[in-house]
Coordinates of C-alpha atoms in Angstrom, one line a residue:
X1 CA -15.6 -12.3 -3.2
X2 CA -13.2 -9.5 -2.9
X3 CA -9.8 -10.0 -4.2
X4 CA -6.7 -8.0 -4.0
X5 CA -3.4 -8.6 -5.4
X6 CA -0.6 -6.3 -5.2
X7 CA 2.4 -6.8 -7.1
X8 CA 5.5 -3.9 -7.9
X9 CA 7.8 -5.0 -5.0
X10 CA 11.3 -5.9 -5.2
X11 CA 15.0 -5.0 -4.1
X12 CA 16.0 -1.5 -4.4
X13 CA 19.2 0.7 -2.9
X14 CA 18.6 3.6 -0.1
X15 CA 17.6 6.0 -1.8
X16 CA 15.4 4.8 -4.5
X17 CA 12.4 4.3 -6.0
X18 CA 9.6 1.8 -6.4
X19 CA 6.2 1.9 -7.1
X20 CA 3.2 -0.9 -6.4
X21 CA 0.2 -1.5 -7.9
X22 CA -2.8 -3.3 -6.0
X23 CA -5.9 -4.4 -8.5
X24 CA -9.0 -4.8 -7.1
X25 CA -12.1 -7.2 -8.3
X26 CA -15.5 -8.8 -6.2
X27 CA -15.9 -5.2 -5.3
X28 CA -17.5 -1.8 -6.1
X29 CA -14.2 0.0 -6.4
X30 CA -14.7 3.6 -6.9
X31 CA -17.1 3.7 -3.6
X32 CA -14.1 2.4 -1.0
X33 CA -11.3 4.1 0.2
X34 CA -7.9 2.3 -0.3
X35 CA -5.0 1.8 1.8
X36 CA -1.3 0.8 1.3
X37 CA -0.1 -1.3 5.0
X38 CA 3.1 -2.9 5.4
X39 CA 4.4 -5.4 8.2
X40 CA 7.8 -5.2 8.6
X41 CA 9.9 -8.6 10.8
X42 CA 8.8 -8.2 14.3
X43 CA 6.3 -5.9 14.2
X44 CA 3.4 -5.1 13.8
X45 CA 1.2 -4.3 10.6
X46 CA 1.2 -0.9 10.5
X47 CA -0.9 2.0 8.0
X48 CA 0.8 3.1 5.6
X49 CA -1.2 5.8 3.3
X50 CA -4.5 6.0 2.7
X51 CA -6.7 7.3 -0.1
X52 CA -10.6 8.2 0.0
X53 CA -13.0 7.4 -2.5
X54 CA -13.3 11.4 -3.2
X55 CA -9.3 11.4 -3.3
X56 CA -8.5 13.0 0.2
X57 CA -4.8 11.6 0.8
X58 CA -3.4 10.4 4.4
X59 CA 0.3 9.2 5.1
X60 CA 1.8 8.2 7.8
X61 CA 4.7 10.4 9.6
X62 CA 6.9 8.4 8.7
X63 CA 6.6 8.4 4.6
X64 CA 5.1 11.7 4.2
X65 CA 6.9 13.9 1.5
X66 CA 8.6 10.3 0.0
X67 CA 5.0 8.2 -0.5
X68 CA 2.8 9.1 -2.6
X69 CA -0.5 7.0 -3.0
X70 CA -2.9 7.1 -6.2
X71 CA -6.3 5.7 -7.9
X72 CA -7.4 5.3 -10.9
X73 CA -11.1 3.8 -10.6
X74 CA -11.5 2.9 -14.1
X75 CA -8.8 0.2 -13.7
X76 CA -9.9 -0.8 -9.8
X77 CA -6.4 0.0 -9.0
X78 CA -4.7 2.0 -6.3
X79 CA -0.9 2.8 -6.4
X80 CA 2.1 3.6 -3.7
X81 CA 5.1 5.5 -5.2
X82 CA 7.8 5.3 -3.1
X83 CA 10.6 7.6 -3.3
X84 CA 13.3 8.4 -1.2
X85 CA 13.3 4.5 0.2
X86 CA 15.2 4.0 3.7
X87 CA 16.4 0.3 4.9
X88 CA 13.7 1.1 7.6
X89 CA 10.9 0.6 4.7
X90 CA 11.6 -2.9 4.4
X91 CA 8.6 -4.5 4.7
X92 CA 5.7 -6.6 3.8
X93 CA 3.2 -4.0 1.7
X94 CA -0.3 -4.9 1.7
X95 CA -3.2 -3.1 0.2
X96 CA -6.6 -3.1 1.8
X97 CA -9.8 -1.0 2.0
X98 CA -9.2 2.0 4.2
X99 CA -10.3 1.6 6.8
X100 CA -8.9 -2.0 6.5
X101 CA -11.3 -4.9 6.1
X102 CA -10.3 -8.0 8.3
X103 CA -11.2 -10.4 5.3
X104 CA -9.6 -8.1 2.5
X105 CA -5.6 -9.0 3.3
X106 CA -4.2 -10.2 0.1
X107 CA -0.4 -12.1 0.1
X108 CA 1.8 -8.9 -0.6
X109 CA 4.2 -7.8 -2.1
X110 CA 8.2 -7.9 -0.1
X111 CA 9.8 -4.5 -0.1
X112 CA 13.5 -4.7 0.4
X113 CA 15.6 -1.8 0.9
X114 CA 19.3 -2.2 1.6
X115 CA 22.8 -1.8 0.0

């Protein structure tokens, strides 16, 4: 059984910085890619970054240059740095296998970013 739990979420100012882990067991890590999602109020869960299991990077448009998303496969765990936050990056984050599994979703971590 595949579990995922993400934790590194929190409150931050515009502007700053957080960074999220997501640990991985039930599966054979270093084979999958990995993705950060978030679901902000009202809308729809959305992509986030993605990373493949020979370490090709994707973002989305809308956190490239500020995200930055990492593995370490010895630790079945996959990262998000987020730099740069906006109030717009409030959100949900999930992490899920990239592409995303439909029985993967884990309870996520809340992102707030406000003053």
């Amino acid at each position: 059984q595949v579990q995922l739990v993400e934790s590194g979420g929190g409150w931050v100012q515009p502007g700053g910085s957080l960074r999220l882990s997501c640990a991985a067991s039930g599966m054979i890590f270093s084979i999958n890619g990995m993705g950060w999602y978030r679901q902000a109020p009202g809308k729809q869960r959305e992509v986030v970054a993605g990373i493949t299991s020979g370490g090709r990077t994707d973002y989305a448009d809308s956190v490239k240059g500020r995200f930055t998303i990492s593995r370490v496969n010895v630790e079945n765990t996959v990262y998000l740095q987020m730099n740069s936050l906006k109030p717009d990056d409030t959100a949900v984050y999930y992490c899920n296998a990239y592409p995303f599994h439909r029985d993967y979703w884990g309870q996520g971590t809340q992102v707030t970013v406000s003053s």
